[in-house]
């Protein structure tokens, strides 16, 4: 009679275990099949997988051509930059499940000693979530892409690029706006200030700094800073230079 | 029966060849030149492979430059310049830009975490372990890779395992035998011979090619030898050219057997796990050792952990408080032929040794440097930094002030507090600010 369904998985698992034994020391360079099909090619971006890991979990650390295209369109980053950042993403991903957690970020010493480290890490995680995948990682990083001149006049009808001046300012605004209500209240400003100065300034002095800042920025008299007021205060600041990271090529 | 006879004949021929071509020359410190020929062929093949890849890779990927010297332009200006103000300026809403930029730069590329994983190579060396990106180039290249795998696993690996086995057994046997003799100069000489021979055999078990520079500065008796640490192989490389007294914890298993055997022939310093926490005890024992000028120089790795050989991280001050002459040694591996770095959080010792034995070769340079002593008015930390700089300059490595212990531990809060203090001084200015708690 016909082979029972129980036989089929065994054949697959035999192939799998043979491959994973070899992937112990010298992984086959072109995953997942040879010869590689022209469509949907996989890019093996420096995935230093755990020895003896099953092929299935290894495949999740690969980046497909289609995903690359989508990320390129969304963020405007170049092909080489995206693969480079993917290598970085996988090297930070110690759990090797294709996502980063807050602990993965905290492991970077230079970020852990940054006074606003926790707020910056928070910017990567969408509301209520504890893991960020590569798309989300790129989306947040894209805010810091330099504004190219030839892009300013491009796609006027399309969505605003992630690295526009307005979106960069929005990123900074969200660092202050702890409860995400689109307003920076006195309390929120005080909390962020406290993060930046530590124990070196007294409550009273910090309070007066916060009051002065809100007074200067507030125009509609609600004792809080809205995004429009925030933009107005910073209209003379060179946001492009202060919030951009350049790739060396 | 014929099969067994044939197998027996093959085995005996094999062993005779190994004995004649490798073991005997090692005992006399002579080289037959086989490894040189092997290296020449290897270099030619790798060059060919690199040219094939460069022809095949499309220009748009532009990854070649990325591996050398960072991927982003880091702004190294201090906080005052970064916040674009003079001292005593007030807080502004734009101050957050500086911190967020610094934070994002650290997320994209930071100086510390990249040192705890293998260095990326600019060109492929036909090992699919350390490389940046992969793309199907040509059938010929794939075949060469498969040929490489066959050679490495079927020819080189058995040979190397045989040699390693012989080397370690000879070491254990030899040192135990020598240990039976009464203390005399003959015993010391014999123990040196045994150590050197076995180390040479073990180095050939890894196809190691080592170049020693400035042999006139080789560490003398009664001194402390200090080197940068990349892997356990460092010990093997240094002991091939001279005998050292090693310092370390007593392990169990095979390592423990080797340790116990070695200490019979010459005085190494092994500590129990409980003793190593007692810093005073460790310092005292080390001082006693170097006070005796007839004893071998101590070998210490002040970084305390394996770093990936692109940089030198903080030297722990313990070894520099003992006193005595420090003989710095710089070790630099050539990553083209095999990656010597042991990522202990990712690979076990056995996995690491297998990787070593299935690489092409281990090629490294060892520079002996002039001895250094602590100067007047210099404390242990400053002395440690001075030695660290000297080693970094000699080996062509980057120098970092960060602690190698960050591989596993969290960074101390004091660094963050320092940054907060600097920022507070700036926004209040004139040094007149009230401390929250005094």
XYZ file of C-alpha atoms in Angstrom:
687
model
C 0.000 0.000 0.000
C 1.014 3.697 -0.020
C 3.660 4.742 2.532
C 2.132 6.113 5.695
C 2.695 9.831 6.381
C 4.967 8.889 9.269
C 7.644 7.724 6.792
C 7.981 11.072 5.034
C 9.288 13.218 7.892
C 11.995 10.631 8.585
C 13.521 11.054 5.139
C 13.622 14.813 5.580
C 15.137 14.588 9.043
C 17.868 12.245 7.781
C 18.903 14.789 5.192
C 18.736 17.481 7.819
C 20.990 15.725 10.304
C 23.570 15.008 7.608
C 23.728 18.651 6.731
C 23.875 19.812 10.312
C 26.828 17.497 11.017
C 28.754 19.202 8.261
C 27.548 22.578 9.375
C 29.379 21.852 12.575
C 32.677 23.060 11.165
C 32.365 23.927 7.503
C 28.870 24.923 6.449
C 27.906 24.483 2.833
C 28.435 27.952 1.369
C 25.225 28.251 -0.624
C 22.134 27.541 1.414
C 19.606 26.039 1.220
C 20.002 24.112 -2.011
C 22.559 23.406 -4.685
C 22.498 24.485 -7.444
C 20.972 27.709 -6.087
C 17.823 28.707 -7.898
C 17.919 32.021 -9.665
C 14.665 33.140 -8.098
C 14.564 33.934 -4.410
C 18.312 33.613 -3.870
C 19.447 33.549 -0.297
C 22.170 35.791 0.965
C 24.248 34.141 3.614
C 25.174 37.204 5.580
C 27.837 36.155 8.017
C 25.526 34.010 10.103
C 27.771 32.373 12.668
C 25.281 29.755 13.666
C 25.688 27.497 16.658
C 27.393 24.217 15.832
C 25.024 21.375 15.177
C 22.010 23.631 14.799
C 19.204 22.259 12.686
C 18.892 23.609 9.153
C 15.458 25.054 9.848
C 16.563 27.454 12.516
C 19.602 28.367 10.480
C 17.399 29.409 7.578
C 15.807 32.051 9.751
C 19.103 33.872 9.932
C 19.248 34.369 6.210
C 18.058 37.394 4.342
C 15.966 36.884 1.237
C 16.243 38.956 -1.933
C 12.633 40.111 -1.618
C 13.161 41.330 1.930
C 16.255 43.210 0.828
C 14.274 45.011 -1.851
C 11.529 45.970 0.561
C 13.956 47.302 3.138
C 15.801 49.230 0.460
C 12.590 50.892 -0.659
C 11.423 51.657 2.856
C 14.651 53.019 4.268
C 16.476 54.253 1.194
C 19.689 52.608 2.365
C 22.040 51.127 -0.149
C 22.359 47.424 -0.782
C 25.858 47.125 0.727
C 24.839 49.088 3.818
C 21.861 46.833 4.470
C 23.917 43.646 4.281
C 26.530 45.179 6.523
C 23.890 46.123 9.077
C 22.412 42.648 8.801
C 25.759 41.194 9.783
C 25.758 43.506 12.770
C 22.199 42.493 13.643
C 23.048 38.791 13.627
C 26.170 39.324 15.686
C 24.123 41.137 18.337
C 21.451 38.429 18.260
C 22.936 36.049 20.801
C 19.764 33.991 21.065
C 19.858 33.399 17.303
C 16.112 33.632 16.833
C 16.122 36.480 14.324
C 15.113 39.145 16.842
C 16.864 41.370 19.354
C 15.774 41.849 22.942
C 16.619 44.706 25.297
C 19.386 42.591 26.884
C 21.072 42.234 23.486
C 21.341 46.012 23.270
C 22.494 46.353 26.864
C 25.442 44.141 26.059
C 27.056 46.950 24.058
C 29.237 48.710 26.654
C 29.290 52.076 24.899
C 25.498 52.090 24.829
C 25.168 50.892 28.414
C 27.173 53.874 29.671
C 25.155 56.382 27.617
C 22.950 58.398 30.027
C 20.008 58.090 27.624
C 20.811 54.468 26.769
C 17.502 53.108 28.005
C 15.447 55.682 26.068
C 17.382 54.945 22.875
C 16.882 51.212 23.270
C 13.205 51.818 23.854
C 12.927 53.633 20.531
C 13.549 50.345 18.733
C 10.694 48.439 20.338
C 7.151 49.066 19.159
C 4.424 49.536 21.731
C 4.294 46.710 24.259
C 6.727 44.407 22.473
C 9.927 42.875 23.742
C 11.549 41.781 20.511
C 12.548 43.671 17.402
C 13.218 42.025 14.054
C 15.563 43.220 11.340
C 12.892 45.296 9.584
C 12.186 47.210 12.774
C 15.899 47.566 13.454
C 16.476 49.083 10.011
C 13.428 51.309 10.272
C 14.782 52.956 13.430
C 18.345 53.199 12.123
C 17.085 54.756 8.899
C 16.194 57.913 10.826
C 19.913 58.635 11.040
C 20.666 58.344 7.373
C 22.107 61.614 6.005
C 19.705 63.701 3.914
C 20.943 63.615 0.352
C 20.391 66.708 -1.762
C 19.185 64.848 -4.823
C 16.508 63.190 -2.722
C 14.892 66.370 -1.536
C 13.161 66.941 -4.826
C 12.434 63.291 -5.581
C 9.153 61.538 -4.864
C 6.974 64.463 -3.719
C 3.824 62.360 -3.835
C 5.256 59.373 -2.015
C 5.466 58.889 1.747
C 7.969 61.041 3.582
C 11.372 59.328 3.791
C 12.342 58.091 7.231
C 15.377 60.364 7.363
C 13.614 63.635 6.582
C 14.217 66.534 8.910
C 10.730 66.204 10.295
C 11.137 62.497 11.048
C 14.497 63.072 12.701
C 12.900 65.661 14.957
C 10.078 63.226 15.653
C 12.646 60.665 16.790
C 14.116 63.161 19.248
C 10.636 64.183 20.402
C 9.807 60.562 21.205
C 12.905 60.353 23.407
C 11.328 62.940 25.675
C 7.695 61.845 25.372
C 7.678 58.954 27.839
C 3.971 58.132 27.747
C 3.591 58.680 24.003
C 0.756 61.211 24.275
C 2.380 63.612 21.766
C 3.150 66.105 24.506
C 6.213 66.655 26.654
C 4.907 67.448 30.109
C 6.967 68.995 32.920
C 7.207 65.631 34.634
C 8.514 63.887 31.530
C 11.070 66.601 30.930
C 12.199 66.310 34.539
C 12.600 62.547 34.258
C 14.697 62.775 31.113
C 16.796 65.545 32.607
C 17.380 63.397 35.672
C 18.653 60.609 33.390
C 21.114 62.969 31.755
C 22.534 64.583 34.890
C 22.415 61.723 37.384
C 22.783 62.826 40.991
C 24.795 65.933 40.304
C 22.026 68.543 40.262
C 19.413 69.174 42.949
C 15.702 68.760 42.433
C 15.034 72.472 42.734
C 17.629 73.472 40.187
C 16.462 70.805 37.786
C 12.890 71.943 38.277
C 13.784 75.513 37.398
C 15.630 74.366 34.278
C 12.544 72.417 33.208
C 10.231 75.345 33.917
C 12.392 77.719 31.902
C 12.532 75.343 28.950
C 8.773 74.848 28.868
C 8.144 78.553 29.241
C 10.362 79.340 26.252
C 8.794 76.701 24.061
C 5.150 76.759 25.056
C 2.962 78.878 22.849
C -0.560 77.632 23.439
C -0.299 77.898 27.223
C -0.903 74.264 28.171
C 2.398 73.978 30.100
C 3.521 71.199 27.814
C 5.475 71.063 24.594
C 3.683 69.695 21.564
C 5.479 68.524 18.449
C 4.829 71.750 16.533
C 6.232 73.820 19.393
C 9.216 71.452 19.570
C 9.901 71.972 15.853
C 9.596 75.744 16.253
C 12.165 75.854 19.049
C 14.649 73.858 17.011
C 14.120 75.554 13.660
C 17.598 77.094 13.689
C 19.412 73.913 14.704
C 21.339 71.960 12.078
C 19.435 68.727 12.596
C 20.962 67.181 9.490
C 24.474 67.323 10.872
C 23.674 66.411 14.451
C 21.431 63.451 13.717
C 23.171 61.725 10.838
C 25.560 58.825 10.653
C 27.706 58.491 7.564
C 28.859 55.207 6.127
C 32.463 54.938 5.009
C 32.789 53.579 1.526
C 42.091 -11.779 7.028
C 43.525 -10.106 3.964
C 41.682 -6.915 4.821
C 43.143 -6.887 8.311
C 46.660 -7.536 6.970
C 46.307 -4.728 4.457
C 45.038 -2.373 7.121
C 47.953 -3.379 9.330
C 50.462 -2.734 6.530
C 48.975 0.690 5.767
C 49.031 1.637 9.429
C 52.663 0.617 9.884
C 53.777 2.464 6.724
C 51.866 5.489 7.912
C 53.496 5.436 11.321
C 56.971 4.942 9.859
C 56.494 7.920 7.582
C 55.269 10.042 10.453
C 58.164 8.958 12.613
C 60.786 9.557 9.971
C 59.508 12.747 8.440
C 58.059 14.520 11.441
C 58.945 13.127 14.831
C 62.682 12.681 14.475
C 63.284 16.087 12.913
C 61.232 17.676 15.708
C 63.356 16.019 18.319
C 66.432 17.640 16.837
C 64.751 20.925 15.991
C 65.376 20.443 12.296
C 62.941 21.232 9.511
C 62.707 19.184 6.317
C 61.008 21.910 4.343
C 57.771 20.053 3.697
C 55.684 22.713 5.419
C 57.287 25.464 3.358
C 56.286 23.764 0.126
C 52.778 23.248 1.478
C 52.494 26.925 2.392
C 53.680 28.034 -1.050
C 51.055 25.911 -2.791
C 48.421 27.178 -0.388
C 49.248 30.830 -0.970
C 49.081 30.369 -4.734
C 45.682 28.670 -4.496
C 44.230 31.358 -2.245
C 45.440 34.083 -4.576
C 43.741 32.347 -7.462
C 40.518 32.053 -5.471
C 40.597 35.751 -4.580
C 41.002 36.754 -8.229
C 38.086 34.536 -9.238
C 35.856 36.106 -6.630
C 36.812 39.640 -7.574
C 35.917 38.893 -11.163
C 32.596 37.395 -10.158
C 31.293 39.864 -7.587
C 29.291 42.758 -9.061
C 30.581 46.219 -8.327
C 27.496 47.361 -6.457
C 28.160 45.421 -3.299
C 31.223 47.482 -2.408
C 32.039 45.421 0.629
C 35.768 45.233 0.168
C 36.445 48.514 1.882
C 34.073 47.793 4.691
C 36.242 45.304 6.494
C 39.115 47.687 6.973
C 38.773 50.371 9.578
C 35.154 50.635 10.554
C 31.943 51.031 8.640
C 30.767 54.407 9.841
C 32.361 57.755 10.399
C 32.659 58.031 14.172
C 32.581 61.453 15.699
C 35.278 61.330 18.332
C 34.867 64.896 19.564
C 34.419 65.276 23.317
C 31.138 66.202 24.908
C 31.824 69.934 25.007
C 32.362 70.165 21.276
C 29.569 67.744 20.482
C 27.053 69.830 22.382
C 28.344 72.908 20.548
C 28.578 75.261 23.425
C 30.987 76.956 25.724
C 31.153 76.086 29.363
C 28.229 77.396 31.308
C 25.673 77.198 28.554
C 22.123 76.304 29.560
C 20.230 73.155 28.883
C 18.587 73.025 25.464
C 16.084 70.635 23.977
C 18.605 69.817 21.253
C 21.051 68.346 23.764
C 19.376 65.011 23.341
C 20.684 64.862 19.753
C 24.247 64.341 20.926
C 23.408 61.407 23.166
C 21.135 59.749 20.657
C 23.723 60.020 17.895
C 26.402 58.545 20.144
C 24.020 55.767 21.131
C 23.093 54.893 17.557
C 26.737 54.951 16.502
C 27.479 52.438 19.253
C 24.616 50.240 18.081
C 25.876 50.186 14.494
C 29.499 49.640 15.409
C 31.213 49.615 18.758
C 34.809 49.060 19.738
C 34.285 46.356 22.297
C 31.847 43.657 21.155
C 33.605 43.210 17.828
C 36.716 42.048 19.690
C 34.932 39.013 21.075
C 34.186 37.383 17.751
C 36.461 36.328 14.941
C 38.004 38.927 12.718
C 36.347 39.263 9.335
C 38.562 38.638 6.349
C 38.799 40.874 3.343
C 39.187 38.013 0.926
C 37.894 34.494 1.119
C 40.341 31.827 2.196
C 38.216 28.854 1.124
C 36.990 28.253 4.668
C 33.298 29.015 5.118
C 33.796 30.150 8.687
C 34.854 33.772 8.634
C 33.609 35.672 5.664
C 31.424 38.656 5.011
C 29.065 37.603 2.314
C 28.492 34.799 -0.053
C 27.289 34.578 -3.551
C 27.446 31.775 -6.061
C 30.462 32.635 -8.231
C 31.319 29.715 -10.444
C 31.358 25.964 -10.574
C 35.151 25.904 -10.620
C 35.404 27.778 -7.355
C 32.858 25.497 -5.724
C 34.844 22.467 -6.854
C 38.025 23.921 -5.419
C 36.191 24.454 -2.155
C 34.984 20.852 -2.126
C 38.509 19.687 -2.929
C 39.737 21.796 -0.058
C 37.243 20.195 2.307
C 38.342 16.729 1.229
C 42.017 17.537 1.674
C 41.458 19.119 5.044
C 39.242 16.425 6.495
C 40.666 13.272 4.909
C 44.366 14.030 4.631
C 45.291 16.727 7.086
C 42.951 15.943 9.961
C 44.012 12.301 10.562
C 47.667 13.280 10.315
C 47.217 16.071 12.793
C 45.240 13.994 15.246
C 47.957 11.308 15.133
C 50.621 13.892 15.841
C 48.646 15.502 18.639
C 48.062 12.134 20.249
C 51.731 11.220 20.019
C 52.804 14.629 21.263
C 50.605 14.639 24.344
C 51.386 11.047 25.309
C 55.108 11.696 24.936
C 54.751 14.771 27.105
C 52.964 12.943 29.891
C 55.305 9.953 29.709
C 58.473 11.980 29.370
C 57.766 14.381 32.197
C 56.720 11.576 34.520
C 59.953 9.703 33.782
C 62.115 12.786 34.183
C 60.287 13.574 37.391
C 61.632 10.387 38.934
C 65.199 11.697 38.765
C 66.720 13.591 41.692
C 67.072 17.359 41.340
C 70.139 18.135 39.265
C 71.214 20.026 36.198
C 70.763 16.822 34.203
C 67.137 16.726 35.256
C 66.602 20.331 34.164
C 68.254 19.716 30.833
C 66.210 16.577 30.215
C 62.994 18.283 31.218
C 63.756 21.091 28.760
C 64.398 18.589 25.975
C 61.153 16.763 26.654
C 59.144 19.995 26.772
C 60.651 21.387 23.599
C 60.306 18.177 21.591
C 56.696 17.618 22.566
C 55.788 21.240 21.890
C 57.375 21.078 18.474
C 55.388 17.952 17.676
C 52.188 19.616 18.860
C 52.889 22.692 16.756
C 53.291 20.485 13.717
C 50.005 18.899 14.679
C 48.479 22.275 13.845
C 50.659 22.969 10.832
C 52.034 25.943 12.629
C 54.505 28.293 11.043
C 55.976 30.624 13.609
C 58.444 33.444 13.046
C 60.350 34.592 16.090
C 61.770 38.110 16.011
C 64.407 39.630 18.258
C 65.449 36.410 19.887
C 68.043 38.283 21.907
C 65.269 39.574 24.153
C 63.964 36.124 25.011
C 62.679 36.112 28.624
C 65.362 35.234 31.151
C 65.161 33.198 34.315
C 63.658 35.044 37.231
C 61.530 37.299 35.066
C 57.871 37.500 34.125
C 56.815 37.041 30.520
C 53.691 38.974 29.544
C 51.817 38.564 26.257
C 48.509 39.331 24.588
C 46.037 36.473 24.668
C 44.147 35.076 21.717
C 43.760 31.375 22.378
C 45.199 28.483 24.372
C 47.561 27.922 21.427
C 49.514 30.978 22.595
C 51.088 28.837 25.305
C 52.168 26.244 22.775
C 53.691 28.871 20.524
C 55.742 30.447 23.254
C 56.947 27.214 24.821
C 58.260 25.964 21.486
C 61.053 28.496 21.713
C 61.851 28.394 25.395
C 60.691 26.947 28.651
C 58.363 28.807 30.953
C 56.759 28.187 34.283
C 53.041 28.391 33.787
C 50.475 29.866 36.109
C 46.902 28.737 36.191
C 44.067 26.827 37.727
C 44.129 23.099 38.222
C 41.677 21.541 35.787
C 40.128 18.125 35.722
C 40.244 15.575 32.945
C 42.946 15.493 30.296
C 44.204 18.971 31.139
C 44.599 17.911 34.762
C 46.667 14.876 33.806
C 48.961 17.007 31.660
C 49.305 19.591 34.419
C 50.173 17.034 37.089
C 52.726 15.375 34.834
C 54.383 18.641 33.880
C 54.795 19.837 37.422
C 56.835 16.749 38.264
C 59.575 17.688 35.835
C 59.796 21.410 36.459
C 58.113 23.765 38.915
C 54.951 25.201 37.373
C 52.541 27.140 39.547
C 49.121 25.572 39.607
C 46.456 26.899 41.938
C 43.397 25.230 43.322
C 40.161 26.887 42.332
C 39.623 28.206 45.864
C 43.134 29.611 46.182
C 42.925 31.731 43.069
C 40.477 34.144 44.696
C 43.017 34.983 47.382
C 45.045 37.697 45.650
C 47.645 37.938 48.417
C 48.366 34.225 48.314
C 48.779 34.304 44.539
C 51.113 37.306 44.721
C 53.184 35.688 47.462
C 53.681 32.446 45.571
C 54.639 34.279 42.401
C 57.104 36.449 44.297
C 58.713 33.386 45.841
C 59.084 31.879 42.410
C 60.829 34.813 40.778
C 63.050 35.381 43.807
C 64.734 32.086 42.982
C 66.882 33.068 40.000
C 67.322 29.488 38.910
C 63.635 29.013 38.215
C 62.094 29.463 34.786
C 60.379 32.729 33.828
C 56.654 32.888 34.594
C 54.221 33.168 31.713
C 51.168 35.369 32.363
C 48.387 36.722 30.144
C 47.206 39.906 31.888
C 44.112 40.392 29.733
C 42.573 37.458 31.538
C 40.520 36.266 28.572
C 40.834 35.524 24.870
C 40.586 38.538 22.553
C 40.347 38.225 18.793
C 43.870 39.432 17.968
C 42.857 42.757 16.457
C 43.395 44.689 19.658
C 44.885 44.616 23.135
C 42.468 45.225 25.992
C 43.053 46.312 29.553
C 45.908 44.593 31.366
C 44.955 43.596 34.883
C 47.328 45.137 37.371
C 47.864 41.989 39.480
C 50.848 40.718 37.492
C 52.505 44.119 37.597
C 52.407 44.419 41.367
C 54.725 41.472 41.928
C 57.878 43.358 41.116
C 60.624 41.885 39.006
C 61.447 42.390 35.357
C 58.665 42.215 32.815
C 59.499 40.749 29.418
C 56.723 41.776 27.005
C 55.973 39.561 24.018
C 53.631 40.435 21.150
C 51.876 37.648 19.256
C 50.101 38.326 15.979
C 48.361 35.632 13.963
C 47.828 35.793 10.228
C 44.084 35.173 9.839
C 44.394 34.240 6.177
C 45.313 30.633 6.860
C 43.233 29.845 9.892
C 41.450 31.649 12.661
C 43.168 31.043 15.967
C 40.727 32.945 18.195
C 38.798 30.851 20.707
C 35.300 32.212 21.240
C 34.749 30.338 24.496
C 31.119 31.371 24.831
C 30.298 29.861 21.480
C 32.567 26.870 20.965
C 33.717 24.220 23.373
C 37.374 23.267 23.642
C 36.915 20.132 21.544
C 35.091 22.044 18.814
C 37.836 24.663 18.887
C 40.605 22.084 18.529
C 38.794 20.446 15.633
C 38.509 23.819 13.924
C 42.201 24.382 14.439
C 43.057 21.028 12.999
C 40.863 21.478 9.953
C 42.164 24.907 9.052
C 44.883 25.339 6.504
C 47.634 26.334 8.899
C 48.375 28.533 11.870
C 50.780 31.270 10.907
C 51.971 33.793 13.428
C 54.688 36.253 14.333
C 56.197 36.491 17.783
C 58.143 39.589 18.782
C 60.276 39.516 21.889
C 60.679 42.984 23.361
C 63.268 44.606 25.618
C 62.585 44.079 29.330
C 60.703 46.731 31.292
C 60.635 47.553 34.978
C 58.424 49.773 37.052
C 59.750 53.300 37.254
C 59.872 55.637 40.241
C 56.509 57.152 41.042
C 54.657 54.899 38.645
C 51.867 52.803 40.078
C 50.892 49.346 38.873
C 48.072 50.582 36.638
C 50.272 53.079 34.796
C 52.988 50.476 34.395
C 50.450 48.000 33.025
C 49.261 50.583 30.493
C 52.804 51.340 29.445
C 53.528 47.674 28.764
C 50.191 47.325 26.978
C 50.992 50.223 24.630
C 54.387 48.764 23.848
C 52.886 45.416 22.922
C 50.117 47.007 20.864
C 52.583 49.110 18.874
C 54.883 46.182 18.198
C 52.141 43.798 17.116
C 50.236 46.351 15.041
C 47.150 45.981 17.224
C 44.658 48.605 18.381
C 44.900 49.602 21.997
C 41.697 49.735 24.019
C 41.123 50.829 27.607
C 38.133 48.523 27.963
C 38.241 45.466 30.189
C 38.302 42.050 28.518
C 35.933 40.900 31.229
C 33.132 42.735 29.388
C 32.859 39.597 27.312
C 30.701 38.165 30.062
C 30.141 40.871 32.663
C 28.190 44.121 32.533
C 30.034 47.404 32.359
C 30.474 49.268 35.637
C 28.074 52.091 36.475
C 30.932 54.452 37.249
C 31.449 55.154 33.555
C 27.863 56.304 33.136
C 28.140 58.422 36.268
C 31.225 60.078 34.841
C 29.333 61.069 31.700
C 26.436 62.409 33.750
C 28.847 64.452 35.839
C 30.481 65.977 32.768
C 27.121 66.930 31.338
C 25.945 68.461 34.600
C 29.047 70.616 34.779
C 28.283 71.893 31.319
C 24.695 72.910 31.771
C 25.085 74.540 35.140
C 28.531 75.906 34.557
C 31.095 77.802 36.596
C 31.547 74.728 38.767
C 28.926 76.042 41.136
C 26.258 73.420 41.405
C 24.518 71.824 44.343
C 25.125 68.160 44.839
C 22.024 66.114 45.489
C 23.768 64.004 48.105
C 27.108 64.764 49.592
